[in-house]
Short mmCIF file of N, CA, C and O and ligand atoms in Angstrom, two decimals:
data_model
loop_
_atom_site.label_atom_id
_atom_site.label_comp_id
_atom_site.label_asym_id
_atom_site.label_seq_id
_atom_site.Cartn_x
_atom_site.Cartn_y
_atom_site.Cartn_z
N MET A 256 50.06 198.20 40.01
CA MET A 256 51.25 198.58 40.55
C MET A 256 50.98 198.17 42.02
O MET A 256 49.74 198.84 42.30
N LYS A 257 51.91 197.59 42.82
CA LYS A 257 51.42 197.26 43.89
C LYS A 257 51.98 198.16 45.02
O LYS A 257 52.56 199.80 44.92
N GLU A 258 50.43 198.22 45.64
CA GLU A 258 50.63 199.29 46.75
C GLU A 258 51.52 199.30 47.39
O GLU A 258 52.11 198.55 48.23
N ARG A 259 52.04 200.25 48.27
CA ARG A 259 53.38 200.78 49.31
C ARG A 259 52.97 200.11 50.58
O ARG A 259 51.89 200.78 50.98
N SER A 260 53.31 199.30 51.22
CA SER A 260 52.85 198.84 52.81
C SER A 260 53.93 200.11 53.47
O SER A 260 54.69 200.71 53.28
N PRO A 261 53.12 200.20 55.05
CA PRO A 261 53.57 201.27 55.74
C PRO A 261 54.99 201.00 55.90
O PRO A 261 55.74 201.69 56.25
N GLU A 262 55.15 199.27 55.77
CA GLU A 262 57.00 199.31 56.68
C GLU A 262 57.70 200.05 55.07
O GLU A 262 58.51 200.40 55.29
N ASP A 263 57.42 199.54 54.17
CA ASP A 263 57.78 199.94 52.68
C ASP A 263 58.33 201.65 52.57
O ASP A 263 59.37 202.19 52.12
N ILE A 264 57.25 202.42 53.17
CA ILE A 264 57.12 203.76 53.32
C ILE A 264 58.34 204.18 54.34
O ILE A 264 58.94 205.13 54.40
N ILE A 265 57.69 203.32 55.78
CA ILE A 265 59.30 203.54 56.98
C ILE A 265 60.21 203.46 56.52
O ILE A 265 61.13 204.39 56.28
N ALA A 266 60.98 202.40 55.36
CA ALA A 266 62.05 202.15 54.93
C ALA A 266 62.75 203.38 54.12
O ALA A 266 63.70 203.85 53.95
N GLN A 267 61.71 203.18 53.36
CA GLN A 267 62.19 204.36 52.12
C GLN A 267 62.39 206.31 52.89
O GLN A 267 63.27 206.45 52.16
N THR A 268 61.59 206.37 53.85
CA THR A 268 61.91 207.40 54.46
C THR A 268 63.59 207.65 54.99
O THR A 268 63.79 208.59 54.56
N LEU A 269 64.01 206.50 55.44
CA LEU A 269 65.01 206.61 55.71
C LEU A 269 65.96 206.70 54.83
O LEU A 269 66.96 207.70 55.08
N THR A 270 66.16 206.12 53.82
CA THR A 270 66.60 206.14 52.81
C THR A 270 66.94 207.47 52.01
O THR A 270 68.26 207.90 51.64
N ARG A 271 65.86 207.80 52.12
CA ARG A 271 65.71 209.42 51.41
C ARG A 271 66.24 210.14 52.19
O ARG A 271 66.69 211.48 51.92
N HIS A 272 66.70 210.17 53.41
CA HIS A 272 67.18 211.06 54.56
C HIS A 272 68.70 210.42 54.64
O HIS A 272 69.28 211.25 55.77
N ARG A 273 68.97 209.41 54.04
CA ARG A 273 70.15 208.86 54.03
C ARG A 273 70.41 208.59 55.08
O ARG A 273 71.52 208.50 55.52
N LEU A 274 69.69 207.67 56.03
CA LEU A 274 69.89 206.91 57.44
C LEU A 274 69.75 205.54 56.90
O LEU A 274 68.95 205.40 56.16
N ARG A 275 70.66 204.83 57.07
CA ARG A 275 70.77 203.41 57.75
C ARG A 275 69.57 202.62 58.43
O ARG A 275 68.64 203.14 59.27
N GLN A 276 68.75 201.82 57.62
CA GLN A 276 67.85 200.83 58.25
C GLN A 276 68.63 200.28 59.80
O GLN A 276 69.66 199.49 59.34
N THR A 277 68.19 200.92 60.31
CA THR A 277 68.49 200.00 62.02
C THR A 277 67.35 199.98 62.74
O THR A 277 66.37 200.30 62.43
N PRO A 278 67.03 198.68 63.66
CA PRO A 278 66.02 198.35 64.01
C PRO A 278 65.46 199.33 65.36
O PRO A 278 63.85 199.93 65.10
N VAL A 279 66.11 200.21 65.62
CA VAL A 279 65.83 200.78 66.44
C VAL A 279 64.81 202.08 65.85
O VAL A 279 63.69 202.74 65.97
N ARG A 280 65.56 202.92 64.80
CA ARG A 280 65.23 203.84 63.46
C ARG A 280 63.80 203.23 63.22
O ARG A 280 63.34 204.38 62.94
N LEU A 281 64.21 202.01 62.81
CA LEU A 281 62.76 201.73 61.74
C LEU A 281 61.75 201.53 62.80
O LEU A 281 60.64 201.88 62.77
N GLY A 282 61.95 201.16 64.27
CA GLY A 282 60.81 201.48 65.12
C GLY A 282 60.15 202.34 66.03
O GLY A 282 58.61 202.79 66.07
N VAL A 283 61.11 203.29 66.02
CA VAL A 283 61.23 204.88 66.49
C VAL A 283 60.25 205.70 65.05
O VAL A 283 59.01 206.01 65.21
N LEU A 284 60.27 205.49 63.98
CA LEU A 284 59.45 205.95 62.90
C LEU A 284 57.97 205.36 62.93
O LEU A 284 57.04 205.82 62.62
N ARG A 285 58.36 203.99 63.05
CA ARG A 285 57.24 203.28 62.90
C ARG A 285 55.96 203.75 64.49
O ARG A 285 54.96 204.45 63.66
N ALA A 286 55.90 203.58 65.19
CA ALA A 286 55.76 204.66 66.47
C ALA A 286 55.46 205.67 66.34
O ALA A 286 53.95 206.31 66.38
N LEU A 287 55.69 206.63 65.68
CA LEU A 287 55.52 208.35 65.61
C LEU A 287 54.31 208.06 64.17
O LEU A 287 53.31 209.02 64.24
N ARG A 288 54.82 207.48 63.04
CA ARG A 288 53.66 207.48 62.18
C ARG A 288 52.24 207.25 62.64
O ARG A 288 51.57 207.29 61.97
N GLU A 289 52.55 205.84 62.89
CA GLU A 289 51.32 204.69 63.66
C GLU A 289 50.20 205.68 64.78
O GLU A 289 49.44 205.51 64.93
N ALA A 290 51.03 206.46 65.54
CA ALA A 290 50.15 207.53 66.72
C ALA A 290 49.61 208.22 65.96
O ALA A 290 49.86 208.87 65.33
N PRO A 291 48.09 208.47 66.38
CA PRO A 291 47.29 209.37 66.08
C PRO A 291 47.74 210.77 66.58
O PRO A 291 46.98 212.10 66.51
N TYR A 292 48.60 210.90 67.66
CA TYR A 292 48.94 212.30 68.25
C TYR A 292 50.76 212.13 68.48
O TYR A 292 51.14 210.92 68.30
N ALA A 293 51.11 212.78 69.15
CA ALA A 293 52.48 213.44 69.17
C ALA A 293 52.80 212.33 70.57
O ALA A 293 51.85 212.46 71.43
N LEU A 294 53.96 211.87 70.62
CA LEU A 294 54.55 211.08 71.69
C LEU A 294 55.55 211.87 72.28
O LEU A 294 56.82 211.77 71.63
N SER A 295 56.12 211.37 73.74
CA SER A 295 57.24 211.96 74.13
C SER A 295 58.26 210.56 74.23
O SER A 295 57.70 209.71 73.53
N GLY A 296 59.53 211.13 74.45
CA GLY A 296 60.53 210.10 74.42
C GLY A 296 60.35 208.86 74.96
O GLY A 296 60.44 207.82 74.59
N HIS A 297 59.46 209.14 76.67
CA HIS A 297 59.37 207.99 77.07
C HIS A 297 57.85 206.95 76.40
O HIS A 297 58.19 206.12 76.71
N GLU A 298 57.23 207.34 75.77
CA GLU A 298 56.18 206.81 75.05
C GLU A 298 56.65 205.99 74.20
O GLU A 298 56.42 204.95 74.22
N VAL A 299 57.43 206.81 73.57
CA VAL A 299 58.53 206.11 72.30
C VAL A 299 59.17 204.67 73.31
O VAL A 299 58.80 203.93 72.46
N GLU A 300 59.61 205.07 74.06
CA GLU A 300 60.35 204.03 74.72
C GLU A 300 59.65 203.29 75.27
O GLU A 300 59.90 201.80 74.90
N GLU A 301 58.38 203.29 75.94
CA GLU A 301 57.50 202.15 75.88
C GLU A 301 56.99 201.05 75.09
O GLU A 301 56.90 200.00 74.72
N LEU A 302 56.68 202.18 73.82
CA LEU A 302 55.83 201.31 72.73
C LEU A 302 57.54 200.45 72.06
O LEU A 302 56.93 199.03 71.39
N LEU A 303 58.77 200.75 71.94
CA LEU A 303 59.71 200.11 71.59
C LEU A 303 59.88 198.76 72.67
O LEU A 303 60.25 197.85 71.75
N GLY A 304 59.50 198.49 73.51
CA GLY A 304 59.95 197.72 74.69
C GLY A 304 61.12 197.84 75.10
O GLY A 304 61.85 198.42 74.69
N THR A 305 61.16 196.80 76.39
CA THR A 305 62.54 197.25 77.23
C THR A 305 63.67 196.31 75.79
O THR A 305 63.36 195.68 75.02
N GLY A 306 65.11 196.81 76.62
CA GLY A 306 65.67 195.94 75.61
C GLY A 306 66.14 196.96 74.76
O GLY A 306 67.10 196.89 73.39
N THR A 307 65.34 198.13 74.17
CA THR A 307 65.63 199.50 73.61
C THR A 307 66.79 200.39 74.52
O THR A 307 66.37 200.31 75.46
N ASP A 308 68.26 200.37 74.01
CA ASP A 308 68.55 201.20 74.77
C ASP A 308 68.39 202.44 74.32
O ASP A 308 68.25 203.47 73.54
N ARG A 309 68.25 203.32 75.58
CA ARG A 309 67.83 204.67 76.02
C ARG A 309 68.88 205.42 75.32
O ARG A 309 67.88 206.54 74.38
N ILE A 310 70.25 205.99 75.08
CA ILE A 310 70.74 206.49 74.80
C ILE A 310 70.26 206.30 73.17
O ILE A 310 70.72 207.67 72.48
N THR A 311 70.79 205.24 72.81
CA THR A 311 70.23 204.96 71.39
C THR A 311 68.81 205.65 70.78
O THR A 311 68.60 206.23 69.82
N LEU A 312 67.68 205.60 71.26
CA LEU A 312 66.63 206.01 71.37
C LEU A 312 66.76 207.39 71.05
O LEU A 312 66.68 207.61 70.12
N TYR A 313 67.24 207.90 72.45
CA TYR A 313 67.15 209.69 72.21
C TYR A 313 68.20 210.31 70.92
O TYR A 313 68.07 211.64 70.95
N ARG A 314 69.59 209.46 70.99
CA ARG A 314 70.06 210.20 69.88
C ARG A 314 69.44 209.70 68.18
O ARG A 314 69.52 210.58 67.68
N THR A 315 68.50 208.79 68.40
CA THR A 315 67.94 208.72 67.05
C THR A 315 66.55 209.91 67.20
O THR A 315 66.43 210.59 66.26
N LEU A 316 65.82 210.52 67.41
CA LEU A 316 65.12 211.27 68.01
C LEU A 316 65.57 212.59 67.75
O LEU A 316 64.93 213.30 66.70
N ARG A 317 66.92 212.59 68.34
CA ARG A 317 67.52 214.15 67.79
C ARG A 317 67.68 213.98 66.45
O ARG A 317 67.62 215.03 65.68
N SER A 318 68.08 213.23 66.03
CA SER A 318 68.84 212.97 64.45
C SER A 318 68.05 212.93 63.50
O SER A 318 67.89 213.71 62.39
N PHE A 319 66.67 212.44 63.50
CA PHE A 319 65.11 212.33 63.15
C PHE A 319 64.52 214.17 62.63
O PHE A 319 64.67 214.59 61.98
N GLU A 320 65.24 214.83 64.53
CA GLU A 320 64.40 215.89 64.12
C GLU A 320 65.63 216.88 62.78
O GLU A 320 64.84 217.35 62.63
N GLU A 321 66.65 216.64 63.61
CA GLU A 321 67.82 217.65 62.73
C GLU A 321 67.40 217.39 61.03
O GLU A 321 67.45 217.90 60.44
N LYS A 322 67.23 216.37 60.45
CA LYS A 322 67.17 215.49 59.43
C LYS A 322 65.45 216.10 58.75
O LYS A 322 65.40 215.79 57.64
N GLY A 323 64.85 216.30 59.73
CA GLY A 323 63.41 216.49 58.87
C GLY A 323 62.34 215.28 59.13
O GLY A 323 61.66 215.63 58.11
N LEU A 324 62.64 214.09 59.90
CA LEU A 324 61.57 213.52 59.42
C LEU A 324 60.60 213.27 60.44
O LEU A 324 59.41 212.82 60.59
N ILE A 325 61.19 214.24 62.15
CA ILE A 325 59.80 214.54 62.80
C ILE A 325 59.89 215.61 63.25
O ILE A 325 61.16 216.66 62.89
N HIS A 326 59.26 216.47 64.25
CA HIS A 326 59.20 217.46 64.76
C HIS A 326 58.83 217.74 65.45
O HIS A 326 58.04 216.37 66.38
N ARG A 327 59.45 218.58 66.61
CA ARG A 327 58.95 218.78 68.25
C ARG A 327 57.57 219.21 68.42
O ARG A 327 57.08 220.30 67.45
N VAL A 328 56.78 218.78 69.25
CA VAL A 328 55.52 219.82 69.77
C VAL A 328 55.75 220.17 71.03
O VAL A 328 55.79 219.63 71.63
N ILE A 329 55.16 221.29 71.11
CA ILE A 329 55.78 221.93 73.08
C ILE A 329 54.33 222.41 73.40
O ILE A 329 53.62 223.01 72.37
N ASP A 330 53.97 222.17 74.29
CA ASP A 330 53.23 223.00 74.99
C ASP A 330 53.66 223.61 76.18
O ASP A 330 54.66 223.70 76.49
N ALA A 331 52.61 224.01 77.46
CA ALA A 331 53.15 224.49 78.38
C ALA A 331 53.57 223.68 79.34
O ALA A 331 54.65 224.19 80.65
N SER A 332 53.93 222.17 79.47
CA SER A 332 54.37 221.71 80.07
C SER A 332 55.81 221.46 79.75
O SER A 332 56.45 221.73 78.83
N ASP A 333 57.01 220.45 80.44
CA ASP A 333 58.46 220.56 80.10
C ASP A 333 58.37 219.60 79.30
O ASP A 333 59.42 218.65 78.46
N ILE A 334 57.00 218.63 79.09
CA ILE A 334 57.17 217.34 78.07
C ILE A 334 57.53 217.98 76.52
O ILE A 334 56.54 218.33 76.41
N VAL A 335 58.64 217.27 75.89
CA VAL A 335 58.94 217.24 74.57
C VAL A 335 58.22 216.01 74.11
O VAL A 335 58.51 214.90 74.46
N ARG A 336 57.16 216.54 73.06
CA ARG A 336 56.56 215.68 71.97
C ARG A 336 57.04 215.42 70.43
O ARG A 336 57.35 216.34 70.11
N TYR A 337 56.66 214.36 70.45
CA TYR A 337 57.56 214.23 68.55
C TYR A 337 56.71 213.62 67.93
O TYR A 337 55.55 213.13 68.38
N ALA A 338 56.14 214.14 66.71
CA ALA A 338 55.65 213.85 65.95
C ALA A 338 56.42 213.85 64.58
O ALA A 338 57.19 214.71 63.90
N SER A 339 55.80 212.77 63.51
CA SER A 339 56.62 212.49 62.08
C SER A 339 56.07 213.90 61.14
O SER A 339 55.01 214.06 61.74
N CYS A 340 57.01 214.24 60.59
CA CYS A 340 56.57 215.33 59.63
C CYS A 340 55.94 214.71 58.01
O CYS A 340 55.94 213.63 57.66
N SER A 341 55.46 215.73 57.52
CA SER A 341 55.30 215.40 55.86
C SER A 341 56.04 215.35 55.25
O SER A 341 57.51 215.42 55.47
N MET A 342 55.62 214.47 53.96
CA MET A 342 57.00 214.52 53.01
C MET A 342 58.16 215.31 52.78
O MET A 342 59.05 215.42 52.36
N ALA A 343 57.15 216.93 52.74
CA ALA A 343 58.19 218.09 52.10
C ALA A 343 59.08 218.74 53.17
O ALA A 343 59.80 219.21 53.00
N CYS A 344 58.94 217.48 54.47
CA CYS A 344 60.20 218.34 55.27
C CYS A 344 61.52 217.78 55.01
O CYS A 344 62.02 216.61 54.80
N THR A 345 62.39 218.64 55.17
CA THR A 345 63.68 218.43 54.79
C THR A 345 65.14 218.51 55.55
O THR A 345 64.10 219.12 56.94
N GLU A 346 66.24 217.96 55.81
CA GLU A 346 67.23 219.00 56.73
C GLU A 346 67.45 220.26 56.62
O GLU A 346 67.41 220.73 57.96
N HIS A 347 67.01 220.85 55.84
CA HIS A 347 67.03 221.96 55.52
C HIS A 347 65.73 223.14 56.09
O HIS A 347 66.32 224.33 56.31
N MET A 348 64.88 222.46 55.78
CA MET A 348 63.73 223.40 55.50
C MET A 348 62.44 222.19 56.55
O MET A 348 61.76 221.34 55.83
N HIS A 349 61.95 222.99 57.38
CA HIS A 349 60.87 222.28 58.01
C HIS A 349 59.44 222.64 57.89
O HIS A 349 59.21 223.76 58.06
N ALA A 350 59.13 221.93 56.37
CA ALA A 350 57.57 222.46 55.61
C ALA A 350 56.48 222.60 56.84
O ALA A 350 55.84 223.34 56.44
N ASP A 351 56.62 222.01 58.27
CA ASP A 351 55.63 221.51 58.62
C ASP A 351 55.35 223.31 59.75
O ASP A 351 56.17 223.82 60.41
N ASN A 352 54.15 223.54 58.82
CA ASN A 352 53.86 224.89 59.85
C ASN A 352 52.32 224.72 60.50
O ASN A 352 51.53 225.76 59.86
N HIS A 353 51.92 223.47 60.62
CA HIS A 353 51.03 223.26 61.10
C HIS A 353 50.21 223.63 62.44
O HIS A 353 50.65 223.89 63.44
N VAL A 354 48.93 223.51 62.59
CA VAL A 354 48.47 223.97 64.03
C VAL A 354 48.41 222.93 65.24
O VAL A 354 48.01 221.99 64.28
N HIS A 355 49.19 222.76 66.23
CA HIS A 355 48.70 221.58 67.11
C HIS A 355 47.67 221.79 68.19
O HIS A 355 47.39 222.64 68.19
N PHE A 356 47.01 220.97 68.61
CA PHE A 356 45.42 220.86 69.31
C PHE A 356 45.70 220.25 70.44
O PHE A 356 46.17 218.84 70.57
N LYS A 357 45.70 220.33 71.67
CA LYS A 357 45.90 219.65 72.62
C LYS A 357 44.40 219.74 73.49
O LYS A 357 43.70 220.81 73.59
N CYS A 358 44.29 218.36 73.57
CA CYS A 358 43.01 217.61 74.49
C CYS A 358 42.78 217.80 75.78
O CYS A 358 43.87 217.51 76.32
N THR A 359 42.17 218.56 76.15
CA THR A 359 42.01 218.68 77.94
C THR A 359 41.59 217.63 78.37
O THR A 359 42.05 217.64 79.88
N ARG A 360 40.74 216.57 78.02
CA ARG A 360 40.48 215.29 78.81
C ARG A 360 41.51 214.57 78.41
O ARG A 360 41.81 213.92 79.49
N CYS A 361 42.01 213.97 77.36
CA CYS A 361 42.66 212.99 77.29
C CYS A 361 44.23 212.95 77.16
O CYS A 361 44.88 212.40 77.24
N ALA A 362 44.66 214.93 76.90
CA ALA A 362 46.05 215.33 77.44
C ALA A 362 46.86 214.70 76.00
O ALA A 362 47.93 215.29 76.13
N HIS A 363 46.38 214.32 75.11
CA HIS A 363 46.50 214.19 73.71
C HIS A 363 47.07 215.47 73.24
O HIS A 363 46.37 216.23 72.58
N ILE A 364 48.03 215.59 72.09
CA ILE A 364 48.54 217.05 71.34
C ILE A 364 48.32 216.11 69.85
O ILE A 364 49.05 215.29 69.32
N TYR A 365 47.48 216.76 69.11
CA TYR A 365 47.28 215.94 67.75
C TYR A 365 48.18 217.23 67.05
O TYR A 365 47.74 218.52 66.46
N CYS A 366 48.33 216.81 65.36
CA CYS A 366 48.84 217.76 64.43
C CYS A 366 47.63 217.84 63.73
O CYS A 366 47.21 216.74 63.05
N LEU A 367 47.19 219.20 63.49
CA LEU A 367 46.55 219.22 62.61
C LEU A 367 46.69 219.78 61.27
O LEU A 367 47.33 220.71 60.93
N ASN A 368 47.54 219.10 59.94
CA ASN A 368 48.35 218.95 59.17
C ASN A 368 47.82 219.96 57.87
O ASN A 368 48.30 220.48 57.52
N GLN A 369 46.03 219.90 57.96
CA GLN A 369 45.70 220.37 56.87
C GLN A 369 45.51 221.87 57.70
O GLN A 369 44.92 222.85 56.86
N ILE A 370 45.60 222.42 58.42
CA ILE A 370 45.64 224.04 59.15
C ILE A 370 46.86 224.27 59.17
O ILE A 370 47.58 224.20 60.28
N ALA A 371 46.89 225.44 58.42
CA ALA A 371 48.24 226.25 58.34
C ALA A 371 48.01 227.01 59.30
O ALA A 371 46.89 227.64 59.50
N ILE A 372 49.19 227.77 60.12
CA ILE A 372 49.56 228.79 61.09
C ILE A 372 49.51 229.47 60.43
O ILE A 372 49.64 230.18 59.29
N PRO A 373 48.16 230.49 60.87
CA PRO A 373 48.10 231.56 59.90
C PRO A 373 48.78 233.01 60.12
O PRO A 373 49.73 232.74 61.27
N ALA A 374 48.99 233.96 59.28
CA ALA A 374 50.15 234.71 59.10
C ALA A 374 49.96 235.93 59.91
O ALA A 374 48.64 236.25 60.34
N VAL A 375 51.28 235.97 60.81
CA VAL A 375 51.37 237.53 61.56
C VAL A 375 52.39 238.47 61.46
O VAL A 375 53.94 237.68 60.44
N THR A 376 51.78 239.63 61.17
CA THR A 376 52.76 240.82 60.70
C THR A 376 53.35 240.99 62.14
O THR A 376 52.91 241.48 63.08
N LEU A 377 54.97 240.79 61.93
CA LEU A 377 55.57 241.56 63.12
C LEU A 377 55.67 243.16 63.43
O LEU A 377 56.14 243.54 61.82
N PRO A 378 55.93 243.06 64.34
CA PRO A 378 56.47 244.92 63.63
C PRO A 378 58.08 244.77 63.28
O PRO A 378 58.66 243.93 63.50
N ALA A 379 58.57 246.09 63.16
CA ALA A 379 59.81 246.11 61.82
C ALA A 379 61.15 245.38 62.61
O ALA A 379 61.93 245.04 62.09
N SER A 380 61.36 245.73 64.27
CA SER A 380 62.43 245.36 64.36
C SER A 380 62.32 243.64 65.17
O SER A 380 63.36 243.44 65.45
N PHE A 381 61.47 243.08 64.83
CA PHE A 381 61.22 241.89 65.40
C PHE A 381 61.35 240.88 64.10
O PHE A 381 61.21 240.86 63.03
N GLN A 382 61.88 239.63 64.69
CA GLN A 382 62.50 238.84 63.69
C GLN A 382 61.86 237.40 64.28
O GLN A 382 62.59 236.89 65.36
N ALA A 383 61.01 236.73 63.63
CA ALA A 383 60.41 235.26 64.24
C ALA A 383 61.57 234.00 63.77
O ALA A 383 62.11 233.98 62.19
N VAL A 384 62.00 233.12 64.61
CA VAL A 384 62.51 232.05 64.07
C VAL A 384 61.78 231.00 64.10
O VAL A 384 62.21 229.84 63.68
N GLN A 385 61.15 230.55 65.27
CA GLN A 385 60.10 229.70 65.39
C GLN A 385 58.81 229.73 65.55
O GLN A 385 58.51 230.86 66.09
N ARG A 386 57.76 229.06 65.22
CA ARG A 386 56.63 229.04 65.07
C ARG A 386 55.85 228.11 65.62
O ARG A 386 56.13 227.28 65.40
N ASP A 387 55.64 228.31 67.25
CA ASP A 387 54.05 227.22 67.69
C ASP A 387 53.03 227.68 67.66
O ASP A 387 52.70 228.85 68.75
N TYR A 388 51.82 227.00 67.18
CA TYR A 388 50.81 227.74 67.95
C TYR A 388 49.80 226.16 68.33
O TYR A 388 49.71 225.22 67.55
N LEU A 389 49.35 226.23 69.21
CA LEU A 389 48.77 225.34 70.01
C LEU A 389 47.53 226.06 70.51
O LEU A 389 47.17 226.63 71.05
N LEU A 390 46.44 224.91 69.44
CA LEU A 390 44.85 225.29 70.38
C LEU A 390 44.76 224.35 71.34
O LEU A 390 45.23 223.09 71.84
N SER A 391 43.83 224.71 72.64
CA SER A 391 43.34 223.54 73.34
C SER A 391 41.73 223.17 73.35
O SER A 391 41.31 224.41 72.87
N GLY A 392 41.30 222.40 74.05
CA GLY A 392 39.68 221.99 73.59
C GLY A 392 39.46 220.70 74.26
O GLY A 392 40.28 219.91 74.53
N VAL A 393 38.31 220.25 72.79
CA VAL A 393 38.13 218.88 73.40
C VAL A 393 38.44 217.85 72.31
O VAL A 393 37.81 218.67 71.16
N CYS A 394 38.62 216.51 72.14
CA CYS A 394 39.04 216.31 70.57
C CYS A 394 38.13 215.49 70.21
O CYS A 394 37.20 215.42 71.22
N GLY A 395 37.94 214.77 69.22
CA GLY A 395 37.02 214.51 68.50
C GLY A 395 36.96 212.98 69.20
O GLY A 395 35.54 212.32 69.30
N GLU A 396 37.77 212.23 70.17
CA GLU A 396 37.67 210.98 70.48
C GLU A 396 36.79 211.19 72.15
O GLU A 396 36.38 210.39 72.07
N CYS A 397 36.99 212.56 72.50
CA CYS A 397 36.41 212.77 74.06
C CYS A 397 35.12 213.44 73.97
O CYS A 397 34.50 213.88 74.79
N GLN A 398 34.68 214.19 72.58
CA GLN A 398 33.52 214.50 72.58
C GLN A 398 32.31 213.89 72.86
O GLN A 398 31.96 212.68 72.52
ZN1 LIG B 260 40.87 213.65 74.37
ZN1 LIG B 261 52.92 218.32 64.15
#
């Protein structure tokens, strides 16, 4: 059986989420899948190069997030970063409940996909809607 190329996987991911293949969609998904850490909208824009329409780019990021292709990575700064989701995420359920790690030297934020956010028991009257779990320290590259 033929091995699926990264390009096949990117194209199939769009199809699975009922999104037509466009150069911007393919480019955004490729950039986020290939990056070892989460990227800001500006960083994605730089990777796609000049000639990419900004409005289309940000609309693509928003629709990818809504449909479960990518997720937001949040830290104390105002910069919103994005990372590609695991295969398990859908429009209705973001299965991504992993820990994020921010390196204080290179400032990159990594998805630690294999480390689940620990269960937290809330007081009876509290209901959580979002879970962001960010650790900081020094990443493997900077050690
Ligand atoms: Zn680092
Ligand atoms: Zn993540």
